[in-house]
Amino acid sequence: MRGTGRAAAAAILLIIVGTLNIIYGIGALDDANIFLNDQRFVLTNLSTLGWVLIILGVIQLTGGISLLGGKTYGRVIGIVGAGLGAIGALLSVGGAYPWWSLAIFALCIYIVHGILVLGDDERRQVTT
């Protein structure tokens, strides 16, 4: 099938991004020092940001695991989770680590592309 390897790579990357979002969410709930000077960009406080990141991470993890199994749920949730991750990364570009945010954005776009190119075999038609 066309794009199987790229979709598998996208699923693994989705699992990694989901795990990182869960870790960042727990760090935000714990008021850890990974967020400099308690900066607020979109959400009102770190507790809200933490819960949003945990929920997004769980969505991305389930999408990645389901995508590894080849399920349609994984494709849909993978696209939604990676799209939300890309939006979240763009919203945090003005923060302390703008290059990290841009790298996460590029990773999310690659995941969406990898899921979208997954399709049926393209067989070359031989004309006689």
PDB file of C-alpha atoms in Angstrom:
ATOM      1  CA  MET A   1       0.000   0.000   0.000  1.00  0.00           C
ATOM      2  CA  ARG A   2       1.267   3.459  -0.842  1.00  0.00           C
ATOM      3  CA  GLY A   3       2.587   5.473   2.116  1.00  0.00           C
ATOM      4  CA  THR A   4       2.597   2.681   4.696  1.00  0.00           C
ATOM      5  CA  GLY A   5       6.109   3.439   5.898  1.00  0.00           C
ATOM      6  CA  ARG A   6       5.431   7.152   6.144  1.00  0.00           C
ATOM      7  CA  ALA A   7       2.196   6.512   8.045  1.00  0.00           C
ATOM      8  CA  ALA A   8       4.048   4.208  10.467  1.00  0.00           C
ATOM      9  CA  ALA A   9       6.675   6.918  10.998  1.00  0.00           C
ATOM     10  CA  ALA A  10       3.882   9.449  11.527  1.00  0.00           C
ATOM     11  CA  ALA A  11       2.261   7.126  14.085  1.00  0.00           C
ATOM     12  CA  ILE A  12       5.518   6.784  16.014  1.00  0.00           C
ATOM     13  CA  LEU A  13       6.063  10.544  15.917  1.00  0.00           C
ATOM     14  CA  LEU A  14       2.482  11.065  17.075  1.00  0.00           C
ATOM     15  CA  ILE A  15       3.122   8.775  20.039  1.00  0.00           C
ATOM     16  CA  ILE A  16       6.301  10.718  20.888  1.00  0.00           C
ATOM     17  CA  VAL A  17       4.561  14.098  20.622  1.00  0.00           C
ATOM     18  CA  GLY A  18       1.645  12.829  22.711  1.00  0.00           C
ATOM     19  CA  THR A  19       4.022  11.602  25.404  1.00  0.00           C
ATOM     20  CA  LEU A  20       5.846  14.944  25.445  1.00  0.00           C
ATOM     21  CA  ASN A  21       2.555  16.833  25.739  1.00  0.00           C
ATOM     22  CA  ILE A  22       1.524  14.683  28.692  1.00  0.00           C
ATOM     23  CA  ILE A  23       4.881  15.329  30.381  1.00  0.00           C
ATOM     24  CA  TYR A  24       4.584  19.084  29.745  1.00  0.00           C
ATOM     25  CA  GLY A  25       1.003  19.007  31.035  1.00  0.00           C
ATOM     26  CA  ILE A  26       2.065  17.322  34.254  1.00  0.00           C
ATOM     27  CA  GLY A  27       4.870  19.882  34.565  1.00  0.00           C
ATOM     28  CA  ALA A  28       2.384  22.714  34.139  1.00  0.00           C
ATOM     29  CA  LEU A  29       0.030  21.242  36.743  1.00  0.00           C
ATOM     30  CA  ASP A  30       2.929  20.892  39.162  1.00  0.00           C
ATOM     31  CA  ASP A  31       4.020  24.512  38.594  1.00  0.00           C
ATOM     32  CA  ALA A  32       7.439  23.297  37.502  1.00  0.00           C
ATOM     33  CA  ASN A  33      10.133  25.651  36.325  1.00  0.00           C
ATOM     34  CA  ILE A  34       9.899  24.541  32.692  1.00  0.00           C
ATOM     35  CA  PHE A  35       7.641  27.550  32.090  1.00  0.00           C
ATOM     36  CA  LEU A  36       9.633  30.742  32.649  1.00  0.00           C
ATOM     37  CA  ASN A  37       8.185  33.438  34.909  1.00  0.00           C
ATOM     38  CA  ASP A  38       4.681  31.943  34.765  1.00  0.00           C
ATOM     39  CA  GLN A  39       4.074  33.475  31.310  1.00  0.00           C
ATOM     40  CA  ARG A  40       0.508  33.381  30.026  1.00  0.00           C
ATOM     41  CA  PHE A  41      -0.157  33.610  26.320  1.00  0.00           C
ATOM     42  CA  VAL A  42      -3.530  32.113  25.505  1.00  0.00           C
ATOM     43  CA  LEU A  43      -4.795  30.358  28.612  1.00  0.00           C
ATOM     44  CA  THR A  44      -5.380  32.031  31.958  1.00  0.00           C
ATOM     45  CA  ASN A  45      -3.078  29.959  34.154  1.00  0.00           C
ATOM     46  CA  LEU A  46      -0.690  27.024  34.161  1.00  0.00           C
ATOM     47  CA  SER A  47      -3.298  24.658  35.579  1.00  0.00           C
ATOM     48  CA  THR A  48      -5.558  25.172  32.555  1.00  0.00           C
ATOM     49  CA  LEU A  49      -2.599  24.805  30.213  1.00  0.00           C
ATOM     50  CA  GLY A  50      -1.624  21.591  31.981  1.00  0.00           C
ATOM     51  CA  TRP A  51      -5.032  19.991  31.539  1.00  0.00           C
ATOM     52  CA  VAL A  52      -5.243  21.062  27.895  1.00  0.00           C
ATOM     53  CA  LEU A  53      -1.818  19.537  27.214  1.00  0.00           C
ATOM     54  CA  ILE A  54      -2.709  16.296  28.997  1.00  0.00           C
ATOM     55  CA  ILE A  55      -5.962  15.915  27.050  1.00  0.00           C
ATOM     56  CA  LEU A  56      -4.205  16.733  23.763  1.00  0.00           C
ATOM     57  CA  GLY A  57      -1.453  14.235  24.617  1.00  0.00           C
ATOM     58  CA  VAL A  58      -3.958  11.461  25.320  1.00  0.00           C
ATOM     59  CA  ILE A  59      -5.723  12.183  22.017  1.00  0.00           C
ATOM     60  CA  GLN A  60      -2.395  12.044  20.181  1.00  0.00           C
ATOM     61  CA  LEU A  61      -1.351   8.822  21.940  1.00  0.00           C
ATOM     62  CA  THR A  62      -4.592   7.018  21.119  1.00  0.00           C
ATOM     63  CA  GLY A  63      -4.426   8.244  17.531  1.00  0.00           C
ATOM     64  CA  GLY A  64      -0.839   7.048  17.138  1.00  0.00           C
ATOM     65  CA  ILE A  65      -1.512   3.622  18.627  1.00  0.00           C
ATOM     66  CA  SER A  66      -4.621   3.178  16.496  1.00  0.00           C
ATOM     67  CA  LEU A  67      -2.764   4.352  13.391  1.00  0.00           C
ATOM     68  CA  LEU A  68      -0.100   1.692  13.996  1.00  0.00           C
ATOM     69  CA  GLY A  69      -2.931  -0.822  13.922  1.00  0.00           C
ATOM     70  CA  GLY A  70      -4.148   0.571  10.597  1.00  0.00           C
ATOM     71  CA  LYS A  71      -7.517   1.726  11.885  1.00  0.00           C
ATOM     72  CA  THR A  72      -9.580   4.576  10.439  1.00  0.00           C
ATOM     73  CA  TYR A  73      -9.970   6.005  13.941  1.00  0.00           C
ATOM     74  CA  GLY A  74      -6.205   6.443  14.027  1.00  0.00           C
ATOM     75  CA  ARG A  75      -6.196   8.346  10.753  1.00  0.00           C
ATOM     76  CA  VAL A  76      -8.951  10.732  11.806  1.00  0.00           C
ATOM     77  CA  ILE A  77      -7.744  11.277  15.356  1.00  0.00           C
ATOM     78  CA  GLY A  78      -4.145  11.446  14.147  1.00  0.00           C
ATOM     79  CA  ILE A  79      -4.981  14.281  11.765  1.00  0.00           C
ATOM     80  CA  VAL A  80      -7.023  16.086  14.432  1.00  0.00           C
ATOM     81  CA  GLY A  81      -4.365  15.594  17.115  1.00  0.00           C
ATOM     82  CA  ALA A  82      -1.498  16.657  14.874  1.00  0.00           C
ATOM     83  CA  GLY A  83      -3.498  19.641  13.634  1.00  0.00           C
ATOM     84  CA  LEU A  84      -4.231  20.758  17.196  1.00  0.00           C
ATOM     85  CA  GLY A  85      -0.590  20.223  18.082  1.00  0.00           C
ATOM     86  CA  ALA A  86       0.465  22.408  15.151  1.00  0.00           C
ATOM     87  CA  ILE A  87      -1.909  25.169  16.245  1.00  0.00           C
ATOM     88  CA  GLY A  88      -0.642  24.914  19.817  1.00  0.00           C
ATOM     89  CA  ALA A  89       2.955  25.092  18.642  1.00  0.00           C
ATOM     90  CA  LEU A  90       2.228  28.223  16.613  1.00  0.00           C
ATOM     91  CA  LEU A  91       0.544  29.828  19.603  1.00  0.00           C
ATOM     92  CA  SER A  92       3.680  29.306  21.690  1.00  0.00           C
ATOM     93  CA  VAL A  93       6.187  30.686  19.148  1.00  0.00           C
ATOM     94  CA  GLY A  94       6.390  33.953  21.084  1.00  0.00           C
ATOM     95  CA  GLY A  95       7.513  32.128  24.226  1.00  0.00           C
ATOM     96  CA  ALA A  96      10.917  31.372  25.640  1.00  0.00           C
ATOM     97  CA  TYR A  97      11.770  28.699  23.045  1.00  0.00           C
ATOM     98  CA  PRO A  98      10.559  29.841  19.605  1.00  0.00           C
ATOM     99  CA  TRP A  99      12.771  27.438  17.630  1.00  0.00           C
ATOM    100  CA  TRP A 100      11.464  24.482  19.625  1.00  0.00           C
ATOM    101  CA  SER A 101       7.907  25.592  18.870  1.00  0.00           C
ATOM    102  CA  LEU A 102       8.682  25.856  15.162  1.00  0.00           C
ATOM    103  CA  ALA A 103      10.266  22.394  15.204  1.00  0.00           C
ATOM    104  CA  ILE A 104       7.153  20.942  16.851  1.00  0.00           C
ATOM    105  CA  PHE A 105       5.010  22.731  14.263  1.00  0.00           C
ATOM    106  CA  ALA A 106       7.044  21.203  11.416  1.00  0.00           C
ATOM    107  CA  LEU A 107       6.807  17.786  13.067  1.00  0.00           C
ATOM    108  CA  CYS A 108       3.023  18.068  13.309  1.00  0.00           C
ATOM    109  CA  ILE A 109       2.743  19.113   9.659  1.00  0.00           C
ATOM    110  CA  TYR A 110       4.891  16.111   8.659  1.00  0.00           C
ATOM    111  CA  ILE A 111       2.576  13.836  10.674  1.00  0.00           C
ATOM    112  CA  VAL A 112      -0.521  15.210   8.929  1.00  0.00           C
ATOM    113  CA  HIS A 113       1.140  14.784   5.531  1.00  0.00           C
ATOM    114  CA  GLY A 114       2.216  11.235   6.369  1.00  0.00           C
ATOM    115  CA  ILE A 115      -1.327  10.263   7.292  1.00  0.00           C
ATOM    116  CA  LEU A 116      -2.888  11.937   4.262  1.00  0.00           C
ATOM    117  CA  VAL A 117      -0.658  10.198   1.700  1.00  0.00           C
ATOM    118  CA  LEU A 118      -1.616   6.759   2.998  1.00  0.00           C
ATOM    119  CA  GLY A 119      -3.654   5.164   0.237  1.00  0.00           C
ATOM    120  CA  ASP A 120      -4.178   2.283  -2.115  1.00  0.00           C
ATOM    121  CA  ASP A 121      -1.542   0.840  -4.387  1.00  0.00           C
ATOM    122  CA  GLU A 122      -0.766   2.835  -7.471  1.00  0.00           C
ATOM    123  CA  ARG A 123      -0.105   0.260 -10.118  1.00  0.00           C
ATOM    124  CA  ARG A 124       1.260   1.312 -13.415  1.00  0.00           C
ATOM    125  CA  GLN A 125      -1.092   0.393 -16.185  1.00  0.00           C
ATOM    126  CA  VAL A 126       0.549  -1.420 -19.066  1.00  0.00           C
ATOM    127  CA  THR A 127      -1.023  -0.703 -22.409  1.00  0.00           C
ATOM    128  CA  THR A 128      -0.735  -3.294 -25.125  1.00  0.00           C
TER     129      THR A 128
END
